[in-house]
Tab-separated table of C-alpha atoms in Angstrom:
chain	number	residue	atom	x	y	z
A	1	UNK	CA	126.053	-172.832	8.786
A	2	UNK	CA	123.361	-173.438	11.418
A	3	UNK	CA	119.823	-173.290	10.118
A	4	UNK	CA	117.582	-170.511	11.383
A	5	UNK	CA	115.054	-171.870	13.853
A	6	UNK	CA	111.397	-171.473	12.881
A	7	UNK	CA	108.745	-171.745	15.548
A	8	UNK	CA	105.430	-173.188	14.275
A	9	UNK	CA	103.660	-171.323	17.060
A	10	UNK	CA	105.277	-168.033	16.087
A	11	UNK	CA	104.457	-168.645	12.411
A	12	UNK	CA	100.825	-169.380	13.281
A	13	UNK	CA	100.552	-166.194	15.329
A	14	UNK	CA	102.105	-164.166	12.496
A	15	UNK	CA	99.709	-165.697	9.960
A	16	UNK	CA	96.724	-164.968	12.203
A	17	UNK	CA	97.870	-161.369	12.632
A	18	UNK	CA	98.302	-160.995	8.879
A	19	UNK	CA	94.830	-162.369	8.200
A	20	UNK	CA	93.278	-160.114	10.839
A	21	UNK	CA	94.917	-157.047	9.277
A	22	UNK	CA	93.907	-157.976	5.738
A	23	UNK	CA	90.316	-158.712	6.774
A	24	UNK	CA	90.128	-155.446	8.709
A	25	UNK	CA	91.444	-153.529	5.708
A	26	UNK	CA	88.893	-155.173	3.424
A	27	UNK	CA	86.046	-154.312	5.790
A	28	UNK	CA	87.052	-150.658	5.923
A	29	UNK	CA	87.732	-150.322	2.196
A	30	UNK	CA	84.179	-151.458	1.485
A	31	UNK	CA	82.538	-149.502	4.295
A	32	UNK	CA	84.449	-146.216	4.167
A	33	UNK	CA	86.201	-146.259	0.793
A	34	UNK	CA	89.875	-146.696	-0.012
A	35	UNK	CA	90.906	-143.035	0.200
A	36	UNK	CA	89.158	-142.490	3.548
A	37	UNK	CA	90.712	-145.568	5.158
A	38	UNK	CA	93.923	-144.809	7.038
A	39	UNK	CA	96.523	-147.226	8.311
A	40	UNK	CA	95.562	-146.060	11.811
A	41	UNK	CA	91.953	-147.056	11.166
A	42	UNK	CA	93.049	-150.479	9.922
A	43	UNK	CA	95.161	-150.938	13.050
A	44	UNK	CA	92.224	-150.052	15.273
A	45	UNK	CA	89.882	-152.401	13.393
A	46	UNK	CA	92.441	-155.225	13.549
A	47	UNK	CA	93.324	-154.603	17.192
A	48	UNK	CA	97.021	-154.151	16.531
A	49	UNK	CA	99.609	-151.380	16.252
A	50	UNK	CA	100.049	-149.017	13.328
A	51	UNK	CA	103.649	-150.211	13.028
A	52	UNK	CA	102.452	-153.780	12.583
A	53	UNK	CA	99.992	-152.701	9.884
A	54	UNK	CA	102.739	-150.822	8.035
A	55	UNK	CA	104.880	-153.971	8.197
A	56	UNK	CA	102.124	-155.761	6.262
A	57	UNK	CA	101.404	-152.858	3.890
A	58	UNK	CA	101.527	-150.630	1.952
A	59	UNK	CA	97.826	-149.794	1.734
A	60	UNK	CA	97.368	-150.688	-1.939
A	61	UNK	CA	98.974	-154.094	-1.274
A	62	UNK	CA	96.474	-154.680	1.545
A	63	UNK	CA	93.673	-153.913	-0.911
A	64	UNK	CA	94.956	-156.549	-3.336
A	65	UNK	CA	95.465	-159.046	-0.502
A	66	UNK	CA	91.942	-158.435	0.793
A	67	UNK	CA	90.522	-159.078	-2.662
A	68	UNK	CA	92.481	-162.320	-3.040
A	69	UNK	CA	91.424	-163.479	0.409
A	70	UNK	CA	87.724	-162.780	-0.119
A	71	UNK	CA	87.691	-164.246	-3.627
A	72	UNK	CA	89.654	-167.455	-3.134
A	73	UNK	CA	90.218	-167.868	0.590
A	74	UNK	CA	93.960	-167.262	0.476
A	75	UNK	CA	96.538	-164.834	-0.848
A	76	UNK	CA	99.004	-165.317	-3.674
A	77	UNK	CA	99.546	-165.068	-7.378
A	78	UNK	CA	98.950	-168.761	-8.077
A	79	UNK	CA	96.068	-169.458	-10.484
A	80	UNK	CA	92.576	-170.117	-9.172
A	81	UNK	CA	92.808	-173.541	-10.793
A	82	UNK	CA	95.511	-174.449	-8.255
A	83	UNK	CA	93.314	-173.658	-5.255
A	84	UNK	CA	92.110	-176.887	-3.615
A	85	UNK	CA	88.400	-176.192	-4.132
A	86	UNK	CA	88.861	-175.513	-7.854
A	87	UNK	CA	91.196	-178.501	-8.256
A	88	UNK	CA	88.438	-180.695	-6.845
A	89	UNK	CA	85.777	-179.132	-9.073
A	90	UNK	CA	87.846	-179.481	-12.236
A	91	UNK	CA	88.533	-183.140	-11.417
A	92	UNK	CA	84.806	-183.930	-11.106
A	93	UNK	CA	84.137	-186.625	-13.748
A	94	UNK	CA	80.574	-185.487	-14.489
A	95	UNK	CA	80.868	-182.258	-16.489
A	96	UNK	CA	77.345	-181.105	-15.659
A	97	UNK	CA	77.971	-181.570	-11.951
A	98	UNK	CA	81.341	-179.808	-12.263
A	99	UNK	CA	79.716	-176.771	-13.901
A	100	UNK	CA	77.023	-176.697	-11.226
A	101	UNK	CA	79.692	-176.747	-8.523
A	102	UNK	CA	81.650	-174.051	-10.361
A	103	UNK	CA	78.539	-171.860	-10.414
A	104	UNK	CA	78.063	-172.408	-6.675
A	105	UNK	CA	81.706	-171.430	-6.122
A	106	UNK	CA	81.269	-168.252	-8.188
A	107	UNK	CA	78.085	-167.254	-6.373
A	108	UNK	CA	79.854	-167.554	-3.029
A	109	UNK	CA	82.982	-165.810	-4.343
A	110	UNK	CA	80.977	-162.866	-5.647
A	111	UNK	CA	79.044	-162.641	-2.389
A	112	UNK	CA	82.364	-162.197	-0.619
A	113	UNK	CA	84.419	-160.193	-3.086
A	114	UNK	CA	82.292	-158.108	-5.480
A	115	UNK	CA	81.937	-155.156	-3.112
A	116	UNK	CA	85.684	-155.113	-2.492
A	117	UNK	CA	86.473	-155.206	-6.192
A	118	UNK	CA	84.044	-152.328	-6.702
A	119	UNK	CA	86.033	-150.399	-4.073
A	120	UNK	CA	89.223	-151.232	-5.950
A	121	UNK	CA	87.824	-149.894	-9.223
A	122	UNK	CA	86.861	-146.649	-7.485
A	123	UNK	CA	90.269	-146.369	-5.833
A	124	UNK	CA	92.029	-146.833	-9.178
A	125	UNK	CA	90.693	-143.443	-10.250
A	126	UNK	CA	92.697	-141.686	-7.549
A	127	UNK	CA	95.701	-143.939	-6.896
A	128	UNK	CA	98.060	-145.014	-9.675
A	129	UNK	CA	99.392	-147.894	-7.561
A	130	UNK	CA	95.901	-149.313	-7.178
A	131	UNK	CA	95.342	-148.846	-10.908
A	132	UNK	CA	98.520	-150.795	-11.659
A	133	UNK	CA	97.516	-153.512	-9.196
A	134	UNK	CA	94.094	-153.705	-10.829
A	135	UNK	CA	95.660	-154.146	-14.254
A	136	UNK	CA	97.804	-156.945	-12.866
A	137	UNK	CA	94.726	-158.616	-11.360
A	138	UNK	CA	92.949	-158.384	-14.700
A	139	UNK	CA	95.878	-160.093	-16.433
A	140	UNK	CA	95.826	-162.833	-13.809
A	141	UNK	CA	92.065	-163.213	-14.199
A	142	UNK	CA	92.489	-163.634	-17.962
A	143	UNK	CA	95.065	-166.338	-17.261
A	144	UNK	CA	92.519	-168.066	-15.051
A	145	UNK	CA	89.852	-167.784	-17.758
A	146	UNK	CA	92.259	-169.218	-20.331
A	147	UNK	CA	92.696	-172.246	-18.062
A	148	UNK	CA	88.910	-172.474	-17.687
A	149	UNK	CA	88.407	-172.306	-21.449
A	150	UNK	CA	90.932	-175.121	-21.881
A	151	UNK	CA	88.915	-177.181	-19.401
A	152	UNK	CA	85.745	-176.635	-21.441
A	153	UNK	CA	87.624	-177.744	-24.571
A	154	UNK	CA	88.933	-180.853	-22.810
A	155	UNK	CA	85.381	-181.705	-21.698
A	156	UNK	CA	84.033	-181.395	-25.233
A	157	UNK	CA	81.977	-178.282	-24.498
A	158	UNK	CA	84.038	-176.096	-26.847
A	159	UNK	CA	86.128	-176.555	-29.974
A	160	UNK	CA	89.809	-175.814	-29.698
A	161	UNK	CA	89.480	-172.910	-32.133
A	162	UNK	CA	86.956	-171.276	-29.768
A	163	UNK	CA	89.242	-171.276	-26.720
A	164	UNK	CA	90.723	-167.793	-27.111
A	165	UNK	CA	87.400	-166.014	-27.546
A	166	UNK	CA	85.857	-168.223	-24.856
A	167	UNK	CA	88.431	-166.955	-22.360
A	168	UNK	CA	87.420	-163.387	-23.218
A	169	UNK	CA	83.727	-164.171	-22.844
A	170	UNK	CA	84.234	-166.104	-19.607
A	171	UNK	CA	86.090	-163.116	-18.172
A	172	UNK	CA	82.926	-161.075	-18.624
A	173	UNK	CA	80.318	-163.680	-17.711
A	174	UNK	CA	81.862	-165.004	-14.483
A	175	UNK	CA	83.363	-161.687	-13.395
A	176	UNK	CA	81.960	-159.313	-10.794
A	177	UNK	CA	80.286	-156.884	-13.194
A	178	UNK	CA	77.179	-159.014	-13.930
A	179	UNK	CA	76.847	-159.783	-10.232
A	180	UNK	CA	77.023	-156.085	-9.284
A	181	UNK	CA	74.487	-155.134	-11.961
A	182	UNK	CA	72.031	-158.000	-11.498
A	183	UNK	CA	72.196	-158.624	-7.745
A	184	UNK	CA	73.243	-155.344	-6.161
A	185	UNK	CA	71.634	-152.904	-8.590
A	186	UNK	CA	68.654	-154.799	-10.012
A	187	UNK	CA	67.788	-156.863	-6.954
A	188	UNK	CA	68.187	-160.381	-8.335
A	189	UNK	CA	68.610	-163.079	-5.711
A	190	UNK	CA	71.889	-165.032	-5.690
A	191	UNK	CA	69.863	-168.110	-6.669
A	192	UNK	CA	68.406	-166.351	-9.722
A	193	UNK	CA	71.866	-165.113	-10.651
A	194	UNK	CA	73.195	-168.692	-10.356
A	195	UNK	CA	70.517	-169.977	-12.743
A	196	UNK	CA	71.432	-167.265	-15.245
A	197	UNK	CA	75.153	-168.000	-14.919
A	198	UNK	CA	74.637	-171.730	-15.389
A	199	UNK	CA	72.756	-171.032	-18.622
A	200	UNK	CA	75.588	-168.820	-19.902
A	201	UNK	CA	78.128	-171.561	-19.259
A	202	UNK	CA	75.935	-174.272	-20.797
A	203	UNK	CA	75.486	-172.179	-23.938
A	204	UNK	CA	79.058	-170.876	-24.167
A	205	UNK	CA	79.886	-172.742	-27.370
A	206	UNK	CA	76.653	-171.686	-29.092
A	207	UNK	CA	77.247	-168.063	-28.148
A	208	UNK	CA	80.628	-168.139	-29.879
A	209	UNK	CA	79.126	-169.720	-33.010
A	210	UNK	CA	76.489	-166.984	-33.289
């Protein structure tokens, strides 16, 4: 059978349209709230038709996609550890430098994504589909933290018997909640937050021994 023809130009246009819609949705979810954001509003913000937005929806899926895009720079269910920036960080031979780069990555990721995740948490109270998506994201985040804990074990920063609890603790420490509390609510600078986060990662093993 003849193969279907794929146009690189058409694919690039479709990808650009998708990104524009997802970014527009993320902007509105943060600014106006999930419930108040309509597909029509997303279409207007993205400069496209409502039909096109629906083709990339539904709305709760756009919320998840916007979170993935702001957090990691792309969409998809693949682990953070498979994203090129994290692959490069985890391959850094100097563990101290790798942790410093990881902290820098997390500061930038929280700058981009914490407000959107906060919107997702609020939306979960009123939309069961968002709540289910949030639970799925939390499971994926724990998978990512399990990979991170294994990296700390491999680098001699943790014992193997600490890995499970370390994944739990990492999920709290590097997640958006400390950022929201310290930076958004208490007025810490991102630099001060980064210093605090670096200390938590440096002392991870000691915290689990306490």
